[in-house]
PDB file of C-alpha atoms in Angstrom:
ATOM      1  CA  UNK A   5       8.014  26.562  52.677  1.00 73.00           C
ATOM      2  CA  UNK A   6       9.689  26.787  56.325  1.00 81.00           C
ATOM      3  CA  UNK A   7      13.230  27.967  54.294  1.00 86.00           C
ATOM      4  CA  UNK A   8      11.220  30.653  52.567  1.00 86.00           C
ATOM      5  CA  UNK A   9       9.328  31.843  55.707  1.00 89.00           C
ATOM      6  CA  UNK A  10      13.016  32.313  57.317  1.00 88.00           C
ATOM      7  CA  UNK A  11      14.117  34.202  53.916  1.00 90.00           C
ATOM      8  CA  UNK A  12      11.235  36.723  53.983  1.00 91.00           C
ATOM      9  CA  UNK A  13      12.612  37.161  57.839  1.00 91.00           C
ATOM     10  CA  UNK A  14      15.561  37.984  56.737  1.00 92.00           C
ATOM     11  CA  UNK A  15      14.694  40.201  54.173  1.00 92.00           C
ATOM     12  CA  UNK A  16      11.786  42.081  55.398  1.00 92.00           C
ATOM     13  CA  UNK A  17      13.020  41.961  59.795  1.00 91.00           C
ATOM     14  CA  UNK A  18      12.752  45.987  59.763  1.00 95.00           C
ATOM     15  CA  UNK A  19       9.104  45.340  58.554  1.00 95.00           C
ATOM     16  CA  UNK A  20       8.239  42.755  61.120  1.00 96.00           C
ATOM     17  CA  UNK A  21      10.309  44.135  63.865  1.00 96.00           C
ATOM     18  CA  UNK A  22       8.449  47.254  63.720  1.00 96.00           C
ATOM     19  CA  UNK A  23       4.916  45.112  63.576  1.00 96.00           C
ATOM     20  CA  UNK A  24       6.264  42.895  66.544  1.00 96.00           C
ATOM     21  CA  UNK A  25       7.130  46.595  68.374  1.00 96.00           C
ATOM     22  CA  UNK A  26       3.202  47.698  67.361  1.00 95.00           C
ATOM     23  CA  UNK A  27       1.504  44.287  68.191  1.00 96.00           C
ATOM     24  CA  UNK A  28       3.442  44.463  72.069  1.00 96.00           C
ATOM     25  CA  UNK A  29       2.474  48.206  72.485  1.00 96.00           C
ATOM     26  CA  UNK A  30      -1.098  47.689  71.653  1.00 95.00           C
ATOM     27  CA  UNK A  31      -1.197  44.497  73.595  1.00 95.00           C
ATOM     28  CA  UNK A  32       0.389  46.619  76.810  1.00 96.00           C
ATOM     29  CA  UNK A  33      -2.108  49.039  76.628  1.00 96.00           C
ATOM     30  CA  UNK A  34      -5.020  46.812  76.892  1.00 96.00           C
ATOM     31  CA  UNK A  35      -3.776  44.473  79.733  1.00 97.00           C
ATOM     32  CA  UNK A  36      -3.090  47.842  81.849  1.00 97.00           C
ATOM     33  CA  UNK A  37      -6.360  48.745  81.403  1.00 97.00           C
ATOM     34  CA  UNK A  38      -7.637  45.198  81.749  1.00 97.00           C
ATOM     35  CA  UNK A  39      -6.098  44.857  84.735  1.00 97.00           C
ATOM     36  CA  UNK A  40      -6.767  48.246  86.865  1.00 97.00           C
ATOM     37  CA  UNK A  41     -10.882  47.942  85.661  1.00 97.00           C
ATOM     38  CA  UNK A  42     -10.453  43.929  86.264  1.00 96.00           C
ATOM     39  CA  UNK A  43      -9.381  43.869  89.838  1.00 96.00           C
ATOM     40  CA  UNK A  44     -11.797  47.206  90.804  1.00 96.00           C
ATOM     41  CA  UNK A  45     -14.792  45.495  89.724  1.00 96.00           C
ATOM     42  CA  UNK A  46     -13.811  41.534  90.790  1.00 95.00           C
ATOM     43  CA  UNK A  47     -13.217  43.337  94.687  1.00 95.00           C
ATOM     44  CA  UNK A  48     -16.238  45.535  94.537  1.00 95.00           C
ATOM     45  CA  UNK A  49     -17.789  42.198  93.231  1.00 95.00           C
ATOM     46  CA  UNK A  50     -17.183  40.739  96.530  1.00 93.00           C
ATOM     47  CA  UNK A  51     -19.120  43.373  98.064  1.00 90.00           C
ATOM     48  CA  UNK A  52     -22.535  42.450  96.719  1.00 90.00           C
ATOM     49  CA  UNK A  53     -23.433  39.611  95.187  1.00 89.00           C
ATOM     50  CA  UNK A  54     -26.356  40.959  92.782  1.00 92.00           C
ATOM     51  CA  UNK A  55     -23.578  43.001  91.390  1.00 92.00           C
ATOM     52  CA  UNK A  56     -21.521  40.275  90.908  1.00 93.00           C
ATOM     53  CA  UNK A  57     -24.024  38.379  89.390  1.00 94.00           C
ATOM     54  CA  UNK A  58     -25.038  41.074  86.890  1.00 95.00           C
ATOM     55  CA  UNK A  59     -21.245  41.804  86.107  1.00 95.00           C
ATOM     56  CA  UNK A  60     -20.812  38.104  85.544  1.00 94.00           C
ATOM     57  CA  UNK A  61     -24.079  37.790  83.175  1.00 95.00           C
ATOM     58  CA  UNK A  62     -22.765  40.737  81.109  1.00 94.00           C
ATOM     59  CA  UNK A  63     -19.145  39.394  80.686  1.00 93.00           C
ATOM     60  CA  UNK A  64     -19.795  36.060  80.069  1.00 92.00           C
ATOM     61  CA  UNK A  65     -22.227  37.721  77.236  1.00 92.00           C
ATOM     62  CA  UNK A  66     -19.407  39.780  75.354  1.00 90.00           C
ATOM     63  CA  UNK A  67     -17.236  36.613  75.467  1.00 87.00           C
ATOM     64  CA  UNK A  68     -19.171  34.561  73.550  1.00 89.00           C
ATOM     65  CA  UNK A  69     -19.646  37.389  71.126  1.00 88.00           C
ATOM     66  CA  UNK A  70     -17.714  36.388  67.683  1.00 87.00           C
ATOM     67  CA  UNK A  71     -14.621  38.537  67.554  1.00 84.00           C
ATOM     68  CA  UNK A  72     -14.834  39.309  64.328  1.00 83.00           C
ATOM     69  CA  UNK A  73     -18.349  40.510  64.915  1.00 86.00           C
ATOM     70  CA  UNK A  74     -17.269  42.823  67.630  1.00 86.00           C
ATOM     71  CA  UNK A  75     -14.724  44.346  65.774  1.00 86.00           C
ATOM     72  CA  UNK A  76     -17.224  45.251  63.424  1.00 84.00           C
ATOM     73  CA  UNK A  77     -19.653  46.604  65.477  1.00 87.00           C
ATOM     74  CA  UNK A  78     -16.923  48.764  67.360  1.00 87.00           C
ATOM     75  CA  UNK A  79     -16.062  50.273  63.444  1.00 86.00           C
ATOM     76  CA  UNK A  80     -19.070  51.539  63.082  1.00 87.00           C
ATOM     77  CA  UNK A  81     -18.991  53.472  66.244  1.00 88.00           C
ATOM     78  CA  UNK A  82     -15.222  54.060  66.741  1.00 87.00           C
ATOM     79  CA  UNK A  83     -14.095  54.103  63.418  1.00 86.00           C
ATOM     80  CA  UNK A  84     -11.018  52.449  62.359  1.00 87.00           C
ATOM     81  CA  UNK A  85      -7.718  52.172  63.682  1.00 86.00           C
ATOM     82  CA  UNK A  86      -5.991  51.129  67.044  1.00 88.00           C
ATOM     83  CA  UNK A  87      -8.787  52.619  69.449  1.00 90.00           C
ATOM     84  CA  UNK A  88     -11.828  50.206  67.860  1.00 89.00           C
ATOM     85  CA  UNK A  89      -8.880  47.370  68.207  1.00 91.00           C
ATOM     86  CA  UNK A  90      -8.349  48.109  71.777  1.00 93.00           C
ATOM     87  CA  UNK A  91     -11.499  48.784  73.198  1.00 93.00           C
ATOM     88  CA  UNK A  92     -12.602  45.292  71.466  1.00 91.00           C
ATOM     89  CA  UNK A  93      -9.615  43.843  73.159  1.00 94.00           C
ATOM     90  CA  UNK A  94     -10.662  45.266  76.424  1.00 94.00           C
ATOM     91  CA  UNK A  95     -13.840  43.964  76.566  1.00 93.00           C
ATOM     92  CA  UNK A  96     -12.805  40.315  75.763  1.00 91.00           C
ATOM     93  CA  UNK A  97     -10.280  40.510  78.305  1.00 93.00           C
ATOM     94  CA  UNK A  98     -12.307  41.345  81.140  1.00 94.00           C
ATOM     95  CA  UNK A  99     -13.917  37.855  82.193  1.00 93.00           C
ATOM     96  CA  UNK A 100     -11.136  35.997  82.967  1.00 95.00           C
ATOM     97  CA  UNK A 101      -9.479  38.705  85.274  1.00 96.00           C
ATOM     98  CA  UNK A 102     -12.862  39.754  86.868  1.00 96.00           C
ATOM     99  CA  UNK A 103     -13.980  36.189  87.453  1.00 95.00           C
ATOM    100  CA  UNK A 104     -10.783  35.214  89.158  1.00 96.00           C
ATOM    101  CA  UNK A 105     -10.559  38.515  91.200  1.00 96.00           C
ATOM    102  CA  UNK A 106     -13.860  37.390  92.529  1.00 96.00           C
ATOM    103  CA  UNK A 107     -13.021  33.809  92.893  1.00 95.00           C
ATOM    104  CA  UNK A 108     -10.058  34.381  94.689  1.00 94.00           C
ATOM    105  CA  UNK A 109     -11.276  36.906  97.688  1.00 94.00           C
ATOM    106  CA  UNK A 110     -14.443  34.324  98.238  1.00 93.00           C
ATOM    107  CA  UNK A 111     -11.995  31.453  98.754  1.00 91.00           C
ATOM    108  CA  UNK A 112      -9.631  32.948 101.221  1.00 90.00           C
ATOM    109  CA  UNK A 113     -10.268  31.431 104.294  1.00 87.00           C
ATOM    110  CA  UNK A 114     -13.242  33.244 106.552  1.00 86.00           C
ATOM    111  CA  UNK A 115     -11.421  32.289 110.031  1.00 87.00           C
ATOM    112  CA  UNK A 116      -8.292  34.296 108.512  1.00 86.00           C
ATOM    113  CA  UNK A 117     -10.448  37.482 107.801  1.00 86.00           C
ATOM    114  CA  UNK A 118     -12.472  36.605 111.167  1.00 85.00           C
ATOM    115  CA  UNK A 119      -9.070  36.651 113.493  1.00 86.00           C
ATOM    116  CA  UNK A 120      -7.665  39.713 111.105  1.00 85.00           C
ATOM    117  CA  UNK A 121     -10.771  41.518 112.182  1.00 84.00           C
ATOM    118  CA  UNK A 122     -10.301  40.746 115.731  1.00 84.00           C
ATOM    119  CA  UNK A 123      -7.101  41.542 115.725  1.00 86.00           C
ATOM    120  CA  UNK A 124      -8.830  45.329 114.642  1.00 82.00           C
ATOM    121  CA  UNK A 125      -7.443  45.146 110.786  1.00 83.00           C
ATOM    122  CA  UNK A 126      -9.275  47.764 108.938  1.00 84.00           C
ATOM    123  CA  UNK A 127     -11.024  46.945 105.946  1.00 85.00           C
ATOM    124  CA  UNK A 128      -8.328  48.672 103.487  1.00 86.00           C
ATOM    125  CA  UNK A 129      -5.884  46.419 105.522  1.00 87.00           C
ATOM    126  CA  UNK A 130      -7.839  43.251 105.208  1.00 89.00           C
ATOM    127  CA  UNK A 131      -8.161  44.027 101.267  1.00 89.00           C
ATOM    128  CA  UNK A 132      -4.478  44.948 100.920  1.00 88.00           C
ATOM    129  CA  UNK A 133      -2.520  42.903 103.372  1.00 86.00           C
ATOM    130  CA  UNK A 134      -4.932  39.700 103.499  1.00 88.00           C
ATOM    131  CA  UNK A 135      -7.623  38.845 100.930  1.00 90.00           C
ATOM    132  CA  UNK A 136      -5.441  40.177  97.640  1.00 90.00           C
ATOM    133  CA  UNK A 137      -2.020  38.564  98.664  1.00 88.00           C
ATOM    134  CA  UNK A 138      -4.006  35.184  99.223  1.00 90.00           C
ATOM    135  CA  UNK A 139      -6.289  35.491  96.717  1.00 92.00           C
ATOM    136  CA  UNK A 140      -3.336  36.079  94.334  1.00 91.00           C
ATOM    137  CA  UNK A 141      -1.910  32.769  92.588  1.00 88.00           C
ATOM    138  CA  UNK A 142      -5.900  32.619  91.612  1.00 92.00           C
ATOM    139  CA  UNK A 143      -5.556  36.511  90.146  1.00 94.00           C
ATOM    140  CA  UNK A 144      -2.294  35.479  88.015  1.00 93.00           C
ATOM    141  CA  UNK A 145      -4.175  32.519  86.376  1.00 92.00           C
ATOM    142  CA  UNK A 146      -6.864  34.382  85.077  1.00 94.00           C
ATOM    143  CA  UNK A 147      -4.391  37.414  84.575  1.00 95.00           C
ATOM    144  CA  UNK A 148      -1.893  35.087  82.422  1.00 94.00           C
ATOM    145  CA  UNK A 149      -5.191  33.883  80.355  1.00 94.00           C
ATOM    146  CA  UNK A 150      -6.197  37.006  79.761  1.00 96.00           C
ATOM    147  CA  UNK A 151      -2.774  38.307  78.161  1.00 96.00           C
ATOM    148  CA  UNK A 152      -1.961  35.356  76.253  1.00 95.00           C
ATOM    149  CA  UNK A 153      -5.907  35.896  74.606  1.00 94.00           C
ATOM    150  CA  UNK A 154      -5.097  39.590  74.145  1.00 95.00           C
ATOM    151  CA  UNK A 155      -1.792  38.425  72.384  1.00 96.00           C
ATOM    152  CA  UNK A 156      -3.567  35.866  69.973  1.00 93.00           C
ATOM    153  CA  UNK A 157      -7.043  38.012  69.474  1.00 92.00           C
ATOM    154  CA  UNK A 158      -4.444  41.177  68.502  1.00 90.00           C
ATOM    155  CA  UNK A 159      -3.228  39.309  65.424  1.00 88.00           C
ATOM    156  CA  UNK A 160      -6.736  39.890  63.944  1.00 86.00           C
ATOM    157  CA  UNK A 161      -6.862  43.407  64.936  1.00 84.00           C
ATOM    158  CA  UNK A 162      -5.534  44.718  61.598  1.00 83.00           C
ATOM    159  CA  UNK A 163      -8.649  43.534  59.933  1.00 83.00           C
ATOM    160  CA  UNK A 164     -10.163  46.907  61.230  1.00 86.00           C
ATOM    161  CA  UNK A 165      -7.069  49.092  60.620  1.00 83.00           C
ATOM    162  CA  UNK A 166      -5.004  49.076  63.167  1.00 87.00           C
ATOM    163  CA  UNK A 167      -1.388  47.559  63.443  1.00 88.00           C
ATOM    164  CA  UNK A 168       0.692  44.716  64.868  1.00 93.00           C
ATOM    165  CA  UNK A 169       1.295  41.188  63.445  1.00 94.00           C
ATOM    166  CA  UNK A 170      -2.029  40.752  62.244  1.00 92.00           C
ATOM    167  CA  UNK A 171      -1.147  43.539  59.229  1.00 93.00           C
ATOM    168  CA  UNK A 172       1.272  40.611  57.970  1.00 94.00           C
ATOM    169  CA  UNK A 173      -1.486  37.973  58.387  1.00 93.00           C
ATOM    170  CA  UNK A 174      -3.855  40.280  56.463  1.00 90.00           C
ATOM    171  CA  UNK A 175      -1.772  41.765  54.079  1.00 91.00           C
ATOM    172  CA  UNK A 176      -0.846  38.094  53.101  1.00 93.00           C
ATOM    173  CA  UNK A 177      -4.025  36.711  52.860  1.00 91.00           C
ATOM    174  CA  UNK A 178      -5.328  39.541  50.795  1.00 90.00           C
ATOM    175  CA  UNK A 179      -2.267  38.878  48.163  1.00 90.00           C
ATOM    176  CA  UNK A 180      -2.359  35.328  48.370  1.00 89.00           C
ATOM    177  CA  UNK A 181       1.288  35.072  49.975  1.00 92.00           C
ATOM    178  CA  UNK A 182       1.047  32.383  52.242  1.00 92.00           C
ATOM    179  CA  UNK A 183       4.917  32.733  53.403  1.00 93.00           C
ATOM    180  CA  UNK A 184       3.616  35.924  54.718  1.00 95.00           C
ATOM    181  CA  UNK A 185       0.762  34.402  56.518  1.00 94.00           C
ATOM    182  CA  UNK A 186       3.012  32.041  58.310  1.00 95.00           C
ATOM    183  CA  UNK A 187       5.271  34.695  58.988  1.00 95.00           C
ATOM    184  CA  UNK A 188       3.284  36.504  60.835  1.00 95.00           C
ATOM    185  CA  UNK A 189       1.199  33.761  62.615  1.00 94.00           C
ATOM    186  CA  UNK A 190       4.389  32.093  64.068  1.00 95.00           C
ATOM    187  CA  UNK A 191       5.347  35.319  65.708  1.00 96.00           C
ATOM    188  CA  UNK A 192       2.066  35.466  67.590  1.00 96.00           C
ATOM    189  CA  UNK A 193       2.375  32.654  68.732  1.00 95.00           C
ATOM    190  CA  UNK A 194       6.099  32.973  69.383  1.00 96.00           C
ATOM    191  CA  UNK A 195       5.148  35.829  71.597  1.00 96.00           C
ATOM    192  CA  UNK A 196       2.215  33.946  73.316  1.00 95.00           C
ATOM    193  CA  UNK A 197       4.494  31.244  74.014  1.00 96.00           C
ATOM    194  CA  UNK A 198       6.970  33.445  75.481  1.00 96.00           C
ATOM    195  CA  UNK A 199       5.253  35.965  77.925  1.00 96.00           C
ATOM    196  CA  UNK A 200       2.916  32.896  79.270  1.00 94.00           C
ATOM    197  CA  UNK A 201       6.366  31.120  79.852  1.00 94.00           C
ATOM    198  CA  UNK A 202       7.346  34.082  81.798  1.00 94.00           C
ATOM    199  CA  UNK A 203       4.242  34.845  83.412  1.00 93.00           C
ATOM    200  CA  UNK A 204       4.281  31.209  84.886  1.00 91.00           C
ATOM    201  CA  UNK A 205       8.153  32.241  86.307  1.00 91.00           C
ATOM    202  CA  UNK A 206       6.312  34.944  87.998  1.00 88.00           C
ATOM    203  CA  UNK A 207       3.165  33.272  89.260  1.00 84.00           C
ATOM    204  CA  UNK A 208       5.433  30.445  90.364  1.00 85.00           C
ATOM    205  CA  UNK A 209       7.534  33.044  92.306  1.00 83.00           C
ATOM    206  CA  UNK A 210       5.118  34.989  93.866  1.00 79.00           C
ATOM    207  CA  UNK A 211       3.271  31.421  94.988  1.00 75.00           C
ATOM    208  CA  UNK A 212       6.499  29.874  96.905  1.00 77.00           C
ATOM    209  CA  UNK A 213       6.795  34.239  98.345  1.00 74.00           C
ATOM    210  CA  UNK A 214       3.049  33.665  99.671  1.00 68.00           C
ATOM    211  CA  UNK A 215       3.094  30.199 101.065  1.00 63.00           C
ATOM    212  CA  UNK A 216       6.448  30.648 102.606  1.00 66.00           C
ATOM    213  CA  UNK A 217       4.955  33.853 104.967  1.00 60.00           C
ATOM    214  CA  UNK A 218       1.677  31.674 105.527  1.00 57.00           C
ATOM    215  CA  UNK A 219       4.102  28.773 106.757  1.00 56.00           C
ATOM    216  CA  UNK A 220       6.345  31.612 109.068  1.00 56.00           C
ATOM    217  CA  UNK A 221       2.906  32.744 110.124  1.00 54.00           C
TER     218      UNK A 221
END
């Protein structure tokens, strides 16, 4: 079985190269706009905690939707194709970076942001300078679970017509080629495997950057 996955990647690697190319691309798109709509509302979050707590309420809500479910709801109002997939991705993806967004600002130590202010920080500095950088090796956790669940729920997207791995998944389930299934599946998780290995290079990095000014401070 494992010889003839390896023979269909020889044979077919234009086919899954340009499905690897599709699956990253889609994937890219959806953690940008994760990300920018992720950390707006987690910080505006921290503002108000009714809004936090209805944000929180609604997020937790879509995650525990099925995603097969939401995929099919999102056909019927966005039609088929890439868009329904990432909008659906979008919307799973937003608890984990919101949540730790939020988390992160409420931990950072009030005497900090108490001597910042005294020290006449503005707010836009205090955000930029003080709560985010702290608040960050709490942002990249939920940020790398968030990609790595964008990677794996993207290798169902084809179900609703759009592209990526998940068209080999499909297309071998619906011809009973199971070589095909496991072709696909290992690549998804080859890429998981790979971008949270190199997103915990980065954390890890920008961790030792953050304590070592805290320490010179």
């Amino acid at each position: 079985m494992i010889a003839d996955v390896f023979k269909l990647y020889v044979e077919r690697w234009e086919f899954f190269l340009e499905l690897l190319i599709q699956h990253i691309v889609i994937t890219l798109i959806a953690v940008l706009i994760i990300t920018v709509i992720g950390l707006t509302v987690g910080v505006v979050m921290t503002k108000n905690e009714k809004t936090a707590k209805v944000v929180l309420l609604v997020t937790n809500f879509i995650y525990t939707i099925p995603s097969i479910a939401l995929f099919g709801m999102l056909v019927t109002i966005t039609g088929i194709g890439n868009k329904s997939a990432i909008i659906a991705l979008i919307m799973y993806g937003l608890l984990p970076i919101i949540r730790n967004t939020y988390v992160g600002i409420r931990e950072v130590d009030f005497q900090i942001i108490e001597s910042a202010i005294g020290m006449g920080t503005t707010e836009k500095q205090l955000l930029f300078r003080i709560q985010l950088p702290l608040a960050l090796p709490v942002i990249m956790s939920g940020f790398r679970t968030m990609v790595i669940m964008t990677i794996a729920l993207g290798g169902i997207a084809s179900f609703i017509g759009a592209g990526g791995l998940g068209v080999a998944i499909y297309r071998g389930i619906s011809t009973y080629f199971p070589e095909m299934i496991i072709a696909g599946s290992l690549l998804v998780a080859l890429l998981a495997i790979v971008t949270d290995g190199i997103l915990q290079l980065v954390e890890n990095k920008m961790t030792n950057i953050i304590l070592g000014k805290r320490k010179r401070a």
